[in-house]
PDB file of C-alpha atoms in Angstrom:
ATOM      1  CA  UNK A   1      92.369 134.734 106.126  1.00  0.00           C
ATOM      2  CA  UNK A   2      91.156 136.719 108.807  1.00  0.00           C
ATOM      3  CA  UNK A   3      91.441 140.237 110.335  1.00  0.00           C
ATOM      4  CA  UNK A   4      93.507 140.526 112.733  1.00  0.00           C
ATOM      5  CA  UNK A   5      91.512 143.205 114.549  1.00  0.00           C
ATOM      6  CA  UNK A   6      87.789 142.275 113.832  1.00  0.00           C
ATOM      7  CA  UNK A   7      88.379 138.336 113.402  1.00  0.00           C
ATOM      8  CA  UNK A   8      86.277 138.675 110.071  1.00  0.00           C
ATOM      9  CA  UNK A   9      87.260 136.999 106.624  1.00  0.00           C
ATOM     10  CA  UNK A  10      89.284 139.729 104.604  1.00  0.00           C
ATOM     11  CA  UNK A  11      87.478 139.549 100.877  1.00  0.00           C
ATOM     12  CA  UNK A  12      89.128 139.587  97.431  1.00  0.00           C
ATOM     13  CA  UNK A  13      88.023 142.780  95.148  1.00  0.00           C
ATOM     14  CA  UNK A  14      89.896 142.488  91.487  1.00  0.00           C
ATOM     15  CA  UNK A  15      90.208 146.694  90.664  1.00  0.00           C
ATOM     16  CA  UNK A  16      91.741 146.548  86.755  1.00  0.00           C
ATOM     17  CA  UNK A  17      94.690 144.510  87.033  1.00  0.00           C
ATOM     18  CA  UNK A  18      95.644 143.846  91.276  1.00  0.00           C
ATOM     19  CA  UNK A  19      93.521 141.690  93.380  1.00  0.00           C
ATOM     20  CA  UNK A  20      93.007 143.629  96.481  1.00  0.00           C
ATOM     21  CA  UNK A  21      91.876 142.233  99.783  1.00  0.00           C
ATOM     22  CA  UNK A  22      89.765 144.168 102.176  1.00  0.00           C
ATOM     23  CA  UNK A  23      88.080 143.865 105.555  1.00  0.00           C
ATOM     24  CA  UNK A  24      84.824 145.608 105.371  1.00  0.00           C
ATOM     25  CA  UNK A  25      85.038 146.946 108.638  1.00  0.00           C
ATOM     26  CA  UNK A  26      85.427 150.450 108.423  1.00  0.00           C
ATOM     27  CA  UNK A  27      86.556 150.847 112.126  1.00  0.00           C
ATOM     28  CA  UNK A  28      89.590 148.211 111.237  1.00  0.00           C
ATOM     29  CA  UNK A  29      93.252 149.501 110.141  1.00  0.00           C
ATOM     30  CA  UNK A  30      93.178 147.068 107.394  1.00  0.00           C
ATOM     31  CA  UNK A  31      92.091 148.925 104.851  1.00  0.00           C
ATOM     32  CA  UNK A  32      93.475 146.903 101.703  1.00  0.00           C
ATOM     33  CA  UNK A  33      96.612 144.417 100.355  1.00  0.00           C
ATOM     34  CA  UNK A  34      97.292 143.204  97.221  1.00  0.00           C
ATOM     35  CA  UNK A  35      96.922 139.628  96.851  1.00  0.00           C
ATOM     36  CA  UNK A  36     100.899 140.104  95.936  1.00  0.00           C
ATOM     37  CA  UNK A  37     101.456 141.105  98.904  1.00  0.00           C
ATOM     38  CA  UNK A  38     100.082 138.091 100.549  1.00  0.00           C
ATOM     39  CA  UNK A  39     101.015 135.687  97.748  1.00  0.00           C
ATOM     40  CA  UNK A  40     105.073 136.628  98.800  1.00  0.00           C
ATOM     41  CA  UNK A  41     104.502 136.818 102.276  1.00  0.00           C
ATOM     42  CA  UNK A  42     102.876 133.004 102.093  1.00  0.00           C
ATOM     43  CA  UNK A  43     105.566 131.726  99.787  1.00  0.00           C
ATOM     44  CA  UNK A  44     108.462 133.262 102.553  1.00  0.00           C
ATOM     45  CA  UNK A  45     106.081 131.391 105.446  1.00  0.00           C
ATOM     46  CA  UNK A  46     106.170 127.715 103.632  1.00  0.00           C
ATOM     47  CA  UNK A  47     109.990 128.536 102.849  1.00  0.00           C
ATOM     48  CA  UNK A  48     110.635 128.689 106.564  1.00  0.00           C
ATOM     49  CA  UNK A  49     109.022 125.489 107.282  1.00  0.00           C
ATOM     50  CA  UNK A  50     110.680 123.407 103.920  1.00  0.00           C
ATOM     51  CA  UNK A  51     113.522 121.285 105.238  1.00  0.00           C
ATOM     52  CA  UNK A  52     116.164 121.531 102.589  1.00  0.00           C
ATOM     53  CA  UNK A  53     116.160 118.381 100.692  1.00  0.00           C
ATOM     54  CA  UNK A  54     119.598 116.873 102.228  1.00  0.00           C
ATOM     55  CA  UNK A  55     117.747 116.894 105.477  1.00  0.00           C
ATOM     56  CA  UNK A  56     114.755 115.453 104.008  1.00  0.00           C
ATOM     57  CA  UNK A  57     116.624 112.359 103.297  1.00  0.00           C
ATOM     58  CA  UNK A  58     118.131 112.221 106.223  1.00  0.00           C
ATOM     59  CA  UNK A  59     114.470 112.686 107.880  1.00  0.00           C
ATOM     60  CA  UNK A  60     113.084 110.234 106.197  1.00  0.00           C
ATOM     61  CA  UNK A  61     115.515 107.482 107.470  1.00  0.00           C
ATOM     62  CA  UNK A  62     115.483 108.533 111.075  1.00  0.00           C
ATOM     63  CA  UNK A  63     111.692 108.369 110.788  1.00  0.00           C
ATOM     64  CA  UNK A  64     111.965 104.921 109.627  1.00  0.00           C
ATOM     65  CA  UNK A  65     114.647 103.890 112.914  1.00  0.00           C
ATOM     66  CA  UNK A  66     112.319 105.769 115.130  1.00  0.00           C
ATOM     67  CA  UNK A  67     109.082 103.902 113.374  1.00  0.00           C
ATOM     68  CA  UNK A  68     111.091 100.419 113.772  1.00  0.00           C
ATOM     69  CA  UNK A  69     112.020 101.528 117.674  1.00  0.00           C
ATOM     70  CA  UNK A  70     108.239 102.241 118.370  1.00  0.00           C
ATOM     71  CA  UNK A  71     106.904  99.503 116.968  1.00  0.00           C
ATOM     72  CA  UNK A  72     108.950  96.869 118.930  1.00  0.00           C
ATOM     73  CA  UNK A  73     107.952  98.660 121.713  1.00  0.00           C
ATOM     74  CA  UNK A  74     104.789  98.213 120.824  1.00  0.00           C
ATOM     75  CA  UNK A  75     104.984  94.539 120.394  1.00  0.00           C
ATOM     76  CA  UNK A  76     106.825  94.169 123.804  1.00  0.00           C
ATOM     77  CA  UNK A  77     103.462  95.959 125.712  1.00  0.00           C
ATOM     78  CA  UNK A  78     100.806  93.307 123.479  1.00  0.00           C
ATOM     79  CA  UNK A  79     102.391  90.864 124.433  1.00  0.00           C
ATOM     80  CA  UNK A  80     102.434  91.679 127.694  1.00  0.00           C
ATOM     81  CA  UNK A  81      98.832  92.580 127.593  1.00  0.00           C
ATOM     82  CA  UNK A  82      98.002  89.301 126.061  1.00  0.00           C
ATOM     83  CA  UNK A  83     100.091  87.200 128.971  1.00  0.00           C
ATOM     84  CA  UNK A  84      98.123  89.627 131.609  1.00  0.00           C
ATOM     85  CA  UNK A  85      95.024  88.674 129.699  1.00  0.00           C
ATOM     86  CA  UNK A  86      95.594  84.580 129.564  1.00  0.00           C
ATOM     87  CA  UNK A  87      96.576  84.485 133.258  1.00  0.00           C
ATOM     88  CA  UNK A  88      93.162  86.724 134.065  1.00  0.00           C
ATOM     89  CA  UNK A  89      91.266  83.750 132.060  1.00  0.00           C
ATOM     90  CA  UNK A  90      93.718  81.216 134.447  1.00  0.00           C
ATOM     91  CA  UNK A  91      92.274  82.922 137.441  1.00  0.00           C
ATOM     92  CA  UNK A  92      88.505  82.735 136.470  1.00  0.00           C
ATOM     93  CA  UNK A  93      88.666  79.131 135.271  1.00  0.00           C
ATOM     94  CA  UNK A  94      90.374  78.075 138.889  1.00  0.00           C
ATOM     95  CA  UNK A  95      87.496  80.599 140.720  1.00  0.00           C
ATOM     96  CA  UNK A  96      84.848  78.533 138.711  1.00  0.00           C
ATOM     97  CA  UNK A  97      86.470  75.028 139.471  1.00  0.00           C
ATOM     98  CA  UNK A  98      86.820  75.611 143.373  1.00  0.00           C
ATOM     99  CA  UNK A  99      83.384  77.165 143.253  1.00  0.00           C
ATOM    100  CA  UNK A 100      82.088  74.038 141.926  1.00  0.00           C
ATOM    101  CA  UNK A 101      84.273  71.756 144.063  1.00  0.00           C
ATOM    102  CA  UNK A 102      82.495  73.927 147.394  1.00  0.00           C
ATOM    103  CA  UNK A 103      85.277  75.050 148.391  1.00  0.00           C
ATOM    104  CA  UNK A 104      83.904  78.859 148.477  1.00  0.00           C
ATOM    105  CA  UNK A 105      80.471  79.789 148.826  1.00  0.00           C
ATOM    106  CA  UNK A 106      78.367  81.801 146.101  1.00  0.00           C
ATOM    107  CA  UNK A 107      78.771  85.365 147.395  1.00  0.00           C
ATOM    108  CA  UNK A 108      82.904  85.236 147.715  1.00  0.00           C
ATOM    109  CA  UNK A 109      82.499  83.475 144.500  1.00  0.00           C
ATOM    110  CA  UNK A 110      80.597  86.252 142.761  1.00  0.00           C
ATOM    111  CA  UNK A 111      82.298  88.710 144.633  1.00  0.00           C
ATOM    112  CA  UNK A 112      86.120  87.173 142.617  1.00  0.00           C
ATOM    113  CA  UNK A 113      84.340  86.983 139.675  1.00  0.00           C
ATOM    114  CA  UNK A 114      82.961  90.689 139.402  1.00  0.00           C
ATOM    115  CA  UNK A 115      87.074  92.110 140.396  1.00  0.00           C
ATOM    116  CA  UNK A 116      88.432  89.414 137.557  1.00  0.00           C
ATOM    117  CA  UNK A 117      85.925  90.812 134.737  1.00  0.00           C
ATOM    118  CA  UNK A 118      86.774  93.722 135.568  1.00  0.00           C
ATOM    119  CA  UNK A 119      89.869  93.421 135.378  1.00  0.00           C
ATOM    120  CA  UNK A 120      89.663  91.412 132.188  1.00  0.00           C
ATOM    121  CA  UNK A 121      87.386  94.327 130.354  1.00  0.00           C
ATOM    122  CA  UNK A 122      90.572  97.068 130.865  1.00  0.00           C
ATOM    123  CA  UNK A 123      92.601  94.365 129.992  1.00  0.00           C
ATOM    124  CA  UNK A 124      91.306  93.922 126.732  1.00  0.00           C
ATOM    125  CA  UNK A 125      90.842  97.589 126.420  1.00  0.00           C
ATOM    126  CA  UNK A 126      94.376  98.602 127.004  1.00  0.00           C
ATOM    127  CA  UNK A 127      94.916  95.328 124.169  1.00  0.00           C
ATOM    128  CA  UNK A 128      92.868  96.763 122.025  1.00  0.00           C
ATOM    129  CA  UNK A 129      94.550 100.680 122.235  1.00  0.00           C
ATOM    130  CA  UNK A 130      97.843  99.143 121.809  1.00  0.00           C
ATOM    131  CA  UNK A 131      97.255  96.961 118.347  1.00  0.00           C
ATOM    132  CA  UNK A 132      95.074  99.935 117.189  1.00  0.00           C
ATOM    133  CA  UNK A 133      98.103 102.604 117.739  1.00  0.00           C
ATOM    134  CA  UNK A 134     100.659 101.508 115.020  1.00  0.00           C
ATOM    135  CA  UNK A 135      98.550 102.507 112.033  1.00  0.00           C
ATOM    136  CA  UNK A 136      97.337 106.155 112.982  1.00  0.00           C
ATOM    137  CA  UNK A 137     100.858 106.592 113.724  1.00  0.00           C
ATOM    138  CA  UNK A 138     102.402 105.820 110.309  1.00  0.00           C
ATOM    139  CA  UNK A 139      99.871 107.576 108.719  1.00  0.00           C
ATOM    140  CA  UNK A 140     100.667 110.968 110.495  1.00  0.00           C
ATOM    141  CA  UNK A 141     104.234 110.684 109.613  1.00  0.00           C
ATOM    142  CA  UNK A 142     103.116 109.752 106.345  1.00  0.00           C
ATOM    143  CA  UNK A 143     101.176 112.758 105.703  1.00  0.00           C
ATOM    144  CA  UNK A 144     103.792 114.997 107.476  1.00  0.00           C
ATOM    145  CA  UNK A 145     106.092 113.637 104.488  1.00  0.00           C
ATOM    146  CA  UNK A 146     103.119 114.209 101.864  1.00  0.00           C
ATOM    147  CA  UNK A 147     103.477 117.746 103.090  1.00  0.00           C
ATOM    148  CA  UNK A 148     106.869 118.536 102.943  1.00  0.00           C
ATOM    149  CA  UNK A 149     106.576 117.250  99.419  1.00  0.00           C
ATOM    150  CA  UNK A 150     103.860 119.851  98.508  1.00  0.00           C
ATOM    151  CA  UNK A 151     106.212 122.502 100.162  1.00  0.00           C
ATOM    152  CA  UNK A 152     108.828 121.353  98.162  1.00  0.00           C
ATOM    153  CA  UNK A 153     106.137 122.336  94.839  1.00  0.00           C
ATOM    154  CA  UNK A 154     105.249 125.590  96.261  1.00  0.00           C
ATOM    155  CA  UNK A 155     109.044 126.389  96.234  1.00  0.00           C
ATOM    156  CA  UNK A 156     108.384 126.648  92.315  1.00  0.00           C
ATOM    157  CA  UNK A 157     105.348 126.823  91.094  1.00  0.00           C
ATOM    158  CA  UNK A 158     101.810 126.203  92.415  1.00  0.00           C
ATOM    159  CA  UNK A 159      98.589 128.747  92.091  1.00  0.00           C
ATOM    160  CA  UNK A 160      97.260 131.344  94.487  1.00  0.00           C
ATOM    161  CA  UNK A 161      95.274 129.306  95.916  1.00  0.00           C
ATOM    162  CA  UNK A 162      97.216 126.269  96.372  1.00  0.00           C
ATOM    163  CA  UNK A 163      99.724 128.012  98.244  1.00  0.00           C
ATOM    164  CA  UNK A 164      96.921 129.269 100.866  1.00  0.00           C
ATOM    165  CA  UNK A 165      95.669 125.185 100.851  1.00  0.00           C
ATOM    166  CA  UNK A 166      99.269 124.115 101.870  1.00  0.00           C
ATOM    167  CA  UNK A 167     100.068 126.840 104.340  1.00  0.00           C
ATOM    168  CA  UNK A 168      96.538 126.548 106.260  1.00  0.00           C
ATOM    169  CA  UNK A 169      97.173 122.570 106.335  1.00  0.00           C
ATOM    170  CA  UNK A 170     100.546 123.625 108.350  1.00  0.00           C
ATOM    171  CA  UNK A 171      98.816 126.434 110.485  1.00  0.00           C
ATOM    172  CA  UNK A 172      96.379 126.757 112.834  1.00  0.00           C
ATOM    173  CA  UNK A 173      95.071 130.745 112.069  1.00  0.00           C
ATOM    174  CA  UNK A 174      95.921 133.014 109.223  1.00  0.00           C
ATOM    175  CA  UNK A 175      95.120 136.555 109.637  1.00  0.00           C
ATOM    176  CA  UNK A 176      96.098 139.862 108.641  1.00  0.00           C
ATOM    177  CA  UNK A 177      97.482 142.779 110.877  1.00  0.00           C
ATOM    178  CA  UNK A 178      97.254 146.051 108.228  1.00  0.00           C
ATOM    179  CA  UNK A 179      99.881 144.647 105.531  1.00  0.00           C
ATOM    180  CA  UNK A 180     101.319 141.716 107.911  1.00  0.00           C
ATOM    181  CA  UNK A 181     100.731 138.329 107.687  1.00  0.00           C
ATOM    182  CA  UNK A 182     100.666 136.771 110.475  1.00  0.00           C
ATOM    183  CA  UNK A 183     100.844 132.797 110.366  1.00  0.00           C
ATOM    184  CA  UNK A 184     100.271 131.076 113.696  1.00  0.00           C
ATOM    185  CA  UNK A 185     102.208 127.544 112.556  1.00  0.00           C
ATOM    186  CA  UNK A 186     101.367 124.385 114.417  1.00  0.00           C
ATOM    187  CA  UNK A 187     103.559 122.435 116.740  1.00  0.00           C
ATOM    188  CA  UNK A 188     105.181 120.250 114.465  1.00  0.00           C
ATOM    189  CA  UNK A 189     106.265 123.087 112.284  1.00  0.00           C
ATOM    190  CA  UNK A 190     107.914 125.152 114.660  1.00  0.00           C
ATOM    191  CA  UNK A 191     109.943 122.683 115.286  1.00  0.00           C
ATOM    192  CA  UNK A 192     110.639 122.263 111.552  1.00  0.00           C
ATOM    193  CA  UNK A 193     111.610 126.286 111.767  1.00  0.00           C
ATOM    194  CA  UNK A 194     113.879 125.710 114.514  1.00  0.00           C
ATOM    195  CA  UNK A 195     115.145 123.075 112.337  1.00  0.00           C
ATOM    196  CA  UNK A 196     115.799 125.534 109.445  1.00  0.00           C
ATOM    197  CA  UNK A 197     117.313 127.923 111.668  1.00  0.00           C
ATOM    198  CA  UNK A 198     120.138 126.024 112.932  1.00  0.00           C
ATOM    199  CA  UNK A 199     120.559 125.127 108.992  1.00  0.00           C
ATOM    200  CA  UNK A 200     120.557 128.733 108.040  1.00  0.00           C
ATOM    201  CA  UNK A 201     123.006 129.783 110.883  1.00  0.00           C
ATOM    202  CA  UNK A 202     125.889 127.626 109.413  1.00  0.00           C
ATOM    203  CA  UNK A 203     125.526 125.105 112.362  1.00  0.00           C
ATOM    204  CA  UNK A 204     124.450 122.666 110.093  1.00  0.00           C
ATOM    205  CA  UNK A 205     125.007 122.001 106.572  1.00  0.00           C
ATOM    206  CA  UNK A 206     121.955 121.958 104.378  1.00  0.00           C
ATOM    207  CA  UNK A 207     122.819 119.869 101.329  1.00  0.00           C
ATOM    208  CA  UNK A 208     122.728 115.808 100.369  1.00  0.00           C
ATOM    209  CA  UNK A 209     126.920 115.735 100.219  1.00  0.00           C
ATOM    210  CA  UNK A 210     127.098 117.954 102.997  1.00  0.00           C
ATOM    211  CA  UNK A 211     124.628 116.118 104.861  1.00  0.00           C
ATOM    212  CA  UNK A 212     127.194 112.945 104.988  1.00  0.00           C
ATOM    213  CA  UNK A 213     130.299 115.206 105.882  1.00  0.00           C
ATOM    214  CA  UNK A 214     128.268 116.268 109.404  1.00  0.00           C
ATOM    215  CA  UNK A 215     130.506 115.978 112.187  1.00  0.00           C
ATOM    216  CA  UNK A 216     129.810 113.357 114.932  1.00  0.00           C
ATOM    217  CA  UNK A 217     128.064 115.882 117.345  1.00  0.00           C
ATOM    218  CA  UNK A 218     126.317 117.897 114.531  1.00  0.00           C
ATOM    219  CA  UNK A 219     124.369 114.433 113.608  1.00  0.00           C
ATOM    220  CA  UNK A 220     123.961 113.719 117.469  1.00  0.00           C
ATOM    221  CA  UNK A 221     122.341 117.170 117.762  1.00  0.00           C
ATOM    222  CA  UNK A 222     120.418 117.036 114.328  1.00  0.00           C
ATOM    223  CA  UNK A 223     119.291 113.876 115.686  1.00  0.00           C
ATOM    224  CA  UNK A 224     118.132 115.088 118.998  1.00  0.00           C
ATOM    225  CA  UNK A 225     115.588 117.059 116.864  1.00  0.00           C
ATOM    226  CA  UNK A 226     114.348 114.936 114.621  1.00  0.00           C
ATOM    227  CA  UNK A 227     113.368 112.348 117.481  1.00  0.00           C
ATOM    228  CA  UNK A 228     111.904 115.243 119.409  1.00  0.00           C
ATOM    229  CA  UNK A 229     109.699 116.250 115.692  1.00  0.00           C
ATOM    230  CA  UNK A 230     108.483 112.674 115.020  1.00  0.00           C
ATOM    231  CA  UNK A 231     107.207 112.344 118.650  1.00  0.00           C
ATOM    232  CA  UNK A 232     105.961 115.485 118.128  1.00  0.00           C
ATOM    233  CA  UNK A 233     104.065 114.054 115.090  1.00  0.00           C
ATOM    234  CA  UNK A 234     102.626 111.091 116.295  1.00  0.00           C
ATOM    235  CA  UNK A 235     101.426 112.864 119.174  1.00  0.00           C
ATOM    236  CA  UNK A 236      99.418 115.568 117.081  1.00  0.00           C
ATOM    237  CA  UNK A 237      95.395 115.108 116.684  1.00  0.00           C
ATOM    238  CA  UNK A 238      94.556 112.574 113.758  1.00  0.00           C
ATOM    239  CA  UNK A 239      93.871 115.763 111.499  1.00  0.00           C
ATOM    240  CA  UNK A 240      96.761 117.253 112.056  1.00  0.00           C
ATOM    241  CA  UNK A 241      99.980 116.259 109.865  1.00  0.00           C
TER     242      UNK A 241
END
């Protein structure tokens, strides 16, 4: 955890009982929190980003449609790349034949060749890409899952320092303004948050019975969002949930 005002690491001092954390600038207006202090203001962070378990189920299935969705789609643009691949191969075997037959000369035979493997080289690319893409995405929206799970645990019990793990995994900068946390939570979080919101308004209900009582429109809507957080997902760096 950083200082908000110096950007240096704030350092744990045990005085008798408290764990107090200073920065040791003396220019800075942190001066000192207990690790209390922090330890509450963490736990009240990972609440806001813990989907109630009723729409964790729920989550979890429309992850699965929206897995099942992409992956078709992803079948539908291999096997287009492998038809545009075979008729590239068509085209260079009938270049060769007709080159052979003399029916072109060398240099407008060369000159088709060089354009086809070409072609044929971001062909095989693109192939490549699209076979390669299933797997890292499945494995983000694993480990978002994995982390909900460990956000579920911190609800209850986990150390000090476990908390801080799980929070940082979610975040992108901790630091501390004078007694303030300040969490800077990535993408795919605040849209978990947003999620939460609605949920703590009333809009939408928040447990597993209530969860199947949902009106038409409130599942449309709760929907909306949950598409709009796994593409969110998929589309984060690979080390980032």
């Amino acid at each position: 955890i950083r200082c908000v005002s110096c950007q240096k690491y704030i350092i744990g001092e045990r005085q008798k009982a408290w764990v107090y954390y200073r920065c040791q600038t003396r220019e800075c207006p942190t001066t000192s929190v207990r690790e209390e202090s922090i330890e509450e203001q963490l736990r009240a962070g990972a609440a806001s980003i813990t989907l109630p378990l009723g729409l964790t189920d729920m989550l979890v299935k429309e992850f699965e449609r929206l897995g099942a969705l992409v992956k078709h789609g992803k079948a539908e643009l291999v096997g287009a790349a492998q038809l545009a691949l075979g008729q590239i191969d068509d085209k260079l075997a009938r270049l060769t034949d007709i080159y052979l037959e003399g029916t072109i000369d060398r240099e407008h035979y060369l000159k088709q060749k060089s354009r086809l493997v070409g072609d044929r080289t971001k062909t095989a690319q693109s192939l490549r890409e699209r076979q390669d893409e299933s797997l890292p995405h499945r494995r983000k929206v694993q480990k978002f899952l994995e982390l909900q799970m460990r956000l579920q645990k911190a609800k209850i019990s986990v150390s000090h320092q476990e908390l801080i793990d799980v929070v940082k995994t979610a975040s992108s900068n901790l630091s501390i303004d004078r007694k303030n946390l300040l969490i800077d939570w990535k993408n795919t979080f605040q849209l978990v948050q947003n999620m939460n919101s609605v949920c703590g308004g009333g809009a939408i209900p928040a447990t597993p019975r209530s969860i199947e009582n949902m009106s038409s429109s409130q599942q449309a809507d709760m929907k909306a969002k949950m598409t709009e957080l796994y593409h969110a997902i998929i589309s984060e760096p690979d080390d980032s949930p």
